[in-house]
Amino acid sequence: APAPAGDRIALGAAFALCLGWAVYHAAIGFHFPISDQHGFRQSQTAITIDALLHGGPLLRYETPVLGPPWSIPFEFPLYQWTVAALCLLTGLPVIEAGRAVSEVCFGLALWVLSLVLGEVGVRPAHRLAFVALVLVSPLYAFWSRTVMIESTALLLCSAYLLAIARYARRPTF
């Protein structure tokens, strides 16, 4: 049975507040340098993106960790390619483009996770509550604005879960 109208309005208002909180906190340090406690890892990713923008190899990308030859691939560079493409298309600096890609991937991951919850029978009101709680999680608020692949990985894992949930409900090829 659907939730009563008063409950839906209250939940919608709570969700709007949580979304506003998340957007506000995402915007706070959008232009700050990447010098927080995880700046070392973010710097590696930003340098890799910069190397791609200056003609570096697409798969054997540079990661300045242990010295020459500088190529130690940590991850498949989908995030780095996406950020580099955004830099080329918009002229945004690497850090801002990286944060924008991370935030968009985080938002898309939440949308996909709500679809996953729908596939397993969770009511829409409960899905909205779940997304609202994730939006105000300090852990997700921090990691979703880093210049790192984490939000992209969350999106891809969520899409995989959705595919598995849909296949489990209707196994066809």
mmCIF file with all atom_site columns, C-alpha atoms in Angstrom, residues 4-119:
data_model
loop_
_atom_site.group_PDB
_atom_site.id
_atom_site.type_symbol
_atom_site.label_atom_id
_atom_site.label_alt_id
_atom_site.label_comp_id
_atom_site.label_asym_id
_atom_site.label_entity_id
_atom_site.label_seq_id
_atom_site.pdbx_PDB_ins_code
_atom_site.Cartn_x
_atom_site.Cartn_y
_atom_site.Cartn_z
_atom_site.occupancy
_atom_site.B_iso_or_equiv
_atom_site.pdbx_formal_charge
_atom_site.auth_seq_id
_atom_site.auth_comp_id
_atom_site.auth_asym_id
_atom_site.auth_atom_id
_atom_site.pdbx_PDB_model_num
ATOM 1   C CA . PRO A 1 4   ? -0.302 8.328  3.191   1.00 0.00 ? 4   PRO A CA 1
ATOM 2   C CA . ALA A 1 5   ? -0.088 11.740 1.515   1.00 0.00 ? 5   ALA A CA 1
ATOM 3   C CA . GLY A 1 6   ? 1.156  13.438 4.687   1.00 0.00 ? 6   GLY A CA 1
ATOM 4   C CA . ASP A 1 7   ? 3.979  10.925 5.019   1.00 0.00 ? 7   ASP A CA 1
ATOM 5   C CA . ARG A 1 8   ? 4.954  11.369 1.354   1.00 0.00 ? 8   ARG A CA 1
ATOM 6   C CA . ILE A 1 9   ? 5.083  15.153 1.784   1.00 0.00 ? 9   ILE A CA 1
ATOM 7   C CA . ALA A 1 10  ? 7.170  14.864 4.950   1.00 0.00 ? 10  ALA A CA 1
ATOM 8   C CA . LEU A 1 11  ? 9.530  12.381 3.314   1.00 0.00 ? 11  LEU A CA 1
ATOM 9   C CA . GLY A 1 12  ? 9.806  14.565 0.215   1.00 0.00 ? 12  GLY A CA 1
ATOM 10  C CA . ALA A 1 13  ? 10.636 17.579 2.378   1.00 0.00 ? 13  ALA A CA 1
ATOM 11  C CA . ALA A 1 14  ? 13.217 15.586 4.340   1.00 0.00 ? 14  ALA A CA 1
ATOM 12  C CA . PHE A 1 15  ? 14.750 14.368 1.081   1.00 0.00 ? 15  PHE A CA 1
ATOM 13  C CA . ALA A 1 16  ? 14.880 17.928 -0.280  1.00 0.00 ? 16  ALA A CA 1
ATOM 14  C CA . LEU A 1 17  ? 16.680 19.075 2.884   1.00 0.00 ? 17  LEU A CA 1
ATOM 15  C CA . CYS A 1 18  ? 19.168 16.206 2.623   1.00 0.00 ? 18  CYS A CA 1
ATOM 16  C CA . LEU A 1 19  ? 19.759 16.942 -1.054  1.00 0.00 ? 19  LEU A CA 1
ATOM 17  C CA . GLY A 1 20  ? 20.290 20.625 -0.259  1.00 0.00 ? 20  GLY A CA 1
ATOM 18  C CA . TRP A 1 21  ? 22.761 19.693 2.484   1.00 0.00 ? 21  TRP A CA 1
ATOM 19  C CA . ALA A 1 22  ? 24.666 17.411 0.092   1.00 0.00 ? 22  ALA A CA 1
ATOM 20  C CA . VAL A 1 23  ? 24.825 20.025 -2.678  1.00 0.00 ? 23  VAL A CA 1
ATOM 21  C CA . TYR A 1 24  ? 25.943 22.711 -0.227  1.00 0.00 ? 24  TYR A CA 1
ATOM 22  C CA . HIS A 1 25  ? 28.737 20.541 1.153   1.00 0.00 ? 25  HIS A CA 1
ATOM 23  C CA . ALA A 1 26  ? 29.813 19.449 -2.317  1.00 0.00 ? 26  ALA A CA 1
ATOM 24  C CA . ALA A 1 27  ? 30.128 23.097 -3.321  1.00 0.00 ? 27  ALA A CA 1
ATOM 25  C CA . ILE A 1 28  ? 32.046 24.260 -0.226  1.00 0.00 ? 28  ILE A CA 1
ATOM 26  C CA . GLY A 1 29  ? 35.474 23.141 -1.338  1.00 0.00 ? 29  GLY A CA 1
ATOM 27  C CA . PHE A 1 30  ? 34.917 22.773 -5.054  1.00 0.00 ? 30  PHE A CA 1
ATOM 28  C CA . HIS A 1 31  ? 37.760 25.178 -5.880  1.00 0.00 ? 31  HIS A CA 1
ATOM 29  C CA . PHE A 1 32  ? 40.044 24.252 -2.956  1.00 0.00 ? 32  PHE A CA 1
ATOM 30  C CA . PRO A 1 33  ? 43.386 22.583 -3.670  1.00 0.00 ? 33  PRO A CA 1
ATOM 31  C CA . ILE A 1 34  ? 43.690 18.843 -3.090  1.00 0.00 ? 34  ILE A CA 1
ATOM 32  C CA . SER A 1 35  ? 45.750 19.180 0.063   1.00 0.00 ? 35  SER A CA 1
ATOM 33  C CA . ASP A 1 36  ? 43.623 17.326 2.590   1.00 0.00 ? 36  ASP A CA 1
ATOM 34  C CA . GLN A 1 37  ? 44.710 14.168 4.395   1.00 0.00 ? 37  GLN A CA 1
ATOM 35  C CA . HIS A 1 38  ? 44.321 12.142 1.180   1.00 0.00 ? 38  HIS A CA 1
ATOM 36  C CA . GLY A 1 39  ? 46.005 14.705 -1.046  1.00 0.00 ? 39  GLY A CA 1
ATOM 37  C CA . PHE A 1 40  ? 48.788 12.306 -1.979  1.00 0.00 ? 40  PHE A CA 1
ATOM 38  C CA . ARG A 1 41  ? 46.431 9.894  -3.729  1.00 0.00 ? 41  ARG A CA 1
ATOM 39  C CA . GLN A 1 42  ? 44.363 12.667 -5.276  1.00 0.00 ? 42  GLN A CA 1
ATOM 40  C CA . SER A 1 43  ? 47.547 14.301 -6.555  1.00 0.00 ? 43  SER A CA 1
ATOM 41  C CA . GLN A 1 44  ? 48.590 11.059 -8.228  1.00 0.00 ? 44  GLN A CA 1
ATOM 42  C CA . THR A 1 45  ? 45.265 10.920 -10.054 1.00 0.00 ? 45  THR A CA 1
ATOM 43  C CA . ALA A 1 46  ? 45.422 14.608 -11.012 1.00 0.00 ? 46  ALA A CA 1
ATOM 44  C CA . ILE A 1 47  ? 48.973 14.194 -12.364 1.00 0.00 ? 47  ILE A CA 1
ATOM 45  C CA . THR A 1 48  ? 47.840 11.173 -14.367 1.00 0.00 ? 48  THR A CA 1
ATOM 46  C CA . ILE A 1 49  ? 44.988 13.231 -15.858 1.00 0.00 ? 49  ILE A CA 1
ATOM 47  C CA . ASP A 1 50  ? 47.377 16.079 -16.646 1.00 0.00 ? 50  ASP A CA 1
ATOM 48  C CA . ALA A 1 51  ? 49.736 13.639 -18.377 1.00 0.00 ? 51  ALA A CA 1
ATOM 49  C CA . LEU A 1 52  ? 46.820 12.347 -20.473 1.00 0.00 ? 52  LEU A CA 1
ATOM 50  C CA . LEU A 1 53  ? 45.954 15.932 -21.435 1.00 0.00 ? 53  LEU A CA 1
ATOM 51  C CA . HIS A 1 54  ? 49.519 16.448 -22.623 1.00 0.00 ? 54  HIS A CA 1
ATOM 52  C CA . GLY A 1 55  ? 49.590 13.399 -24.889 1.00 0.00 ? 55  GLY A CA 1
ATOM 53  C CA . GLY A 1 56  ? 50.539 10.694 -22.400 1.00 0.00 ? 56  GLY A CA 1
ATOM 54  C CA . PRO A 1 57  ? 49.679 7.076  -23.129 1.00 0.00 ? 57  PRO A CA 1
ATOM 55  C CA . LEU A 1 58  ? 46.039 6.108  -22.600 1.00 0.00 ? 58  LEU A CA 1
ATOM 56  C CA . LEU A 1 59  ? 46.549 2.728  -20.930 1.00 0.00 ? 59  LEU A CA 1
ATOM 57  C CA . ARG A 1 60  ? 50.133 2.783  -19.678 1.00 0.00 ? 60  ARG A CA 1
ATOM 58  C CA . TYR A 1 61  ? 49.536 6.106  -17.971 1.00 0.00 ? 61  TYR A CA 1
ATOM 59  C CA . GLU A 1 62  ? 51.989 7.899  -15.714 1.00 0.00 ? 62  GLU A CA 1
ATOM 60  C CA . THR A 1 63  ? 51.699 7.561  -11.953 1.00 0.00 ? 63  THR A CA 1
ATOM 61  C CA . PRO A 1 64  ? 54.593 9.295  -10.176 1.00 0.00 ? 64  PRO A CA 1
ATOM 62  C CA . VAL A 1 65  ? 55.055 7.031  -7.164  1.00 0.00 ? 65  VAL A CA 1
ATOM 63  C CA . LEU A 1 66  ? 58.320 5.102  -7.137  1.00 0.00 ? 66  LEU A CA 1
ATOM 64  C CA . GLY A 1 67  ? 60.406 6.936  -9.745  1.00 0.00 ? 67  GLY A CA 1
ATOM 65  C CA . PRO A 1 68  ? 61.084 6.282  -13.419 1.00 0.00 ? 68  PRO A CA 1
ATOM 66  C CA . PRO A 1 69  ? 59.574 4.854  -15.557 1.00 0.00 ? 69  PRO A CA 1
ATOM 67  C CA . TRP A 1 70  ? 56.552 6.294  -13.659 1.00 0.00 ? 70  TRP A CA 1
ATOM 68  C CA . SER A 1 71  ? 54.091 3.763  -15.009 1.00 0.00 ? 71  SER A CA 1
ATOM 69  C CA . ILE A 1 72  ? 52.329 1.810  -12.272 1.00 0.00 ? 72  ILE A CA 1
ATOM 70  C CA . PRO A 1 73  ? 48.706 1.346  -13.300 1.00 0.00 ? 73  PRO A CA 1
ATOM 71  C CA . PHE A 1 74  ? 46.549 1.265  -10.177 1.00 0.00 ? 74  PHE A CA 1
ATOM 72  C CA . GLU A 1 75  ? 43.193 1.050  -11.917 1.00 0.00 ? 75  GLU A CA 1
ATOM 73  C CA . PHE A 1 76  ? 41.598 1.021  -15.323 1.00 0.00 ? 76  PHE A CA 1
ATOM 74  C CA . PRO A 1 77  ? 41.706 4.743  -16.239 1.00 0.00 ? 77  PRO A CA 1
ATOM 75  C CA . LEU A 1 78  ? 38.016 5.250  -17.073 1.00 0.00 ? 78  LEU A CA 1
ATOM 76  C CA . TYR A 1 79  ? 37.729 8.045  -14.488 1.00 0.00 ? 79  TYR A CA 1
ATOM 77  C CA . GLN A 1 80  ? 40.916 9.712  -15.722 1.00 0.00 ? 80  GLN A CA 1
ATOM 78  C CA . TRP A 1 81  ? 39.724 9.561  -19.343 1.00 0.00 ? 81  TRP A CA 1
ATOM 79  C CA . THR A 1 82  ? 36.359 11.037 -18.377 1.00 0.00 ? 82  THR A CA 1
ATOM 80  C CA . VAL A 1 83  ? 37.952 13.901 -16.449 1.00 0.00 ? 83  VAL A CA 1
ATOM 81  C CA . ALA A 1 84  ? 40.428 14.590 -19.264 1.00 0.00 ? 84  ALA A CA 1
ATOM 82  C CA . ALA A 1 85  ? 37.551 14.667 -21.777 1.00 0.00 ? 85  ALA A CA 1
ATOM 83  C CA . LEU A 1 86  ? 35.628 17.098 -19.555 1.00 0.00 ? 86  LEU A CA 1
ATOM 84  C CA . CYS A 1 87  ? 38.725 19.317 -19.301 1.00 0.00 ? 87  CYS A CA 1
ATOM 85  C CA . LEU A 1 88  ? 39.094 19.337 -23.075 1.00 0.00 ? 88  LEU A CA 1
ATOM 86  C CA . LEU A 1 89  ? 35.392 20.001 -23.700 1.00 0.00 ? 89  LEU A CA 1
ATOM 87  C CA . THR A 1 90  ? 34.863 22.719 -21.082 1.00 0.00 ? 90  THR A CA 1
ATOM 88  C CA . GLY A 1 91  ? 38.274 24.177 -20.292 1.00 0.00 ? 91  GLY A CA 1
ATOM 89  C CA . LEU A 1 92  ? 37.810 23.366 -16.597 1.00 0.00 ? 92  LEU A CA 1
ATOM 90  C CA . PRO A 1 93  ? 40.978 22.840 -14.580 1.00 0.00 ? 93  PRO A CA 1
ATOM 91  C CA . VAL A 1 94  ? 41.791 19.221 -13.665 1.00 0.00 ? 94  VAL A CA 1
ATOM 92  C CA . ILE A 1 95  ? 40.783 19.480 -9.993  1.00 0.00 ? 95  ILE A CA 1
ATOM 93  C CA . GLU A 1 96  ? 37.379 21.050 -10.665 1.00 0.00 ? 96  GLU A CA 1
ATOM 94  C CA . ALA A 1 97  ? 36.678 18.670 -13.548 1.00 0.00 ? 97  ALA A CA 1
ATOM 95  C CA . GLY A 1 98  ? 37.691 15.731 -11.364 1.00 0.00 ? 98  GLY A CA 1
ATOM 96  C CA . ARG A 1 99  ? 35.380 16.838 -8.586  1.00 0.00 ? 99  ARG A CA 1
ATOM 97  C CA . ALA A 1 100 ? 32.526 17.405 -11.047 1.00 0.00 ? 100 ALA A CA 1
ATOM 98  C CA . VAL A 1 101 ? 32.907 13.912 -12.518 1.00 0.00 ? 101 VAL A CA 1
ATOM 99  C CA . SER A 1 102 ? 33.045 12.401 -9.026  1.00 0.00 ? 102 SER A CA 1
ATOM 100 C CA . GLU A 1 103 ? 29.902 14.230 -7.906  1.00 0.00 ? 103 GLU A CA 1
ATOM 101 C CA . VAL A 1 104 ? 27.959 13.326 -11.049 1.00 0.00 ? 104 VAL A CA 1
ATOM 102 C CA . CYS A 1 105 ? 28.978 9.674  -10.719 1.00 0.00 ? 105 CYS A CA 1
ATOM 103 C CA . PHE A 1 106 ? 27.924 9.728  -7.064  1.00 0.00 ? 106 PHE A CA 1
ATOM 104 C CA . GLY A 1 107 ? 24.501 11.139 -7.962  1.00 0.00 ? 107 GLY A CA 1
ATOM 105 C CA . LEU A 1 108 ? 24.062 8.577  -10.739 1.00 0.00 ? 108 LEU A CA 1
ATOM 106 C CA . ALA A 1 109 ? 25.122 5.791  -8.367  1.00 0.00 ? 109 ALA A CA 1
ATOM 107 C CA . LEU A 1 110 ? 22.408 6.831  -5.910  1.00 0.00 ? 110 LEU A CA 1
ATOM 108 C CA . TRP A 1 111 ? 19.820 6.813  -8.685  1.00 0.00 ? 111 TRP A CA 1
ATOM 109 C CA . VAL A 1 112 ? 20.956 3.352  -9.825  1.00 0.00 ? 112 VAL A CA 1
ATOM 110 C CA . LEU A 1 113 ? 20.923 2.080  -6.226  1.00 0.00 ? 113 LEU A CA 1
ATOM 111 C CA . SER A 1 114 ? 17.326 3.264  -5.883  1.00 0.00 ? 114 SER A CA 1
ATOM 112 C CA . LEU A 1 115 ? 16.531 1.238  -9.017  1.00 0.00 ? 115 LEU A CA 1
ATOM 113 C CA . VAL A 1 116 ? 18.227 -1.779 -7.431  1.00 0.00 ? 116 VAL A CA 1
ATOM 114 C CA . LEU A 1 117 ? 16.081 -1.356 -4.332  1.00 0.00 ? 117 LEU A CA 1
ATOM 115 C CA . GLY A 1 118 ? 13.008 -1.193 -6.556  1.00 0.00 ? 118 GLY A CA 1
ATOM 116 C CA . GLU A 1 119 ? 14.036 -4.436 -8.268  1.00 0.00 ? 119 GLU A CA 1
#
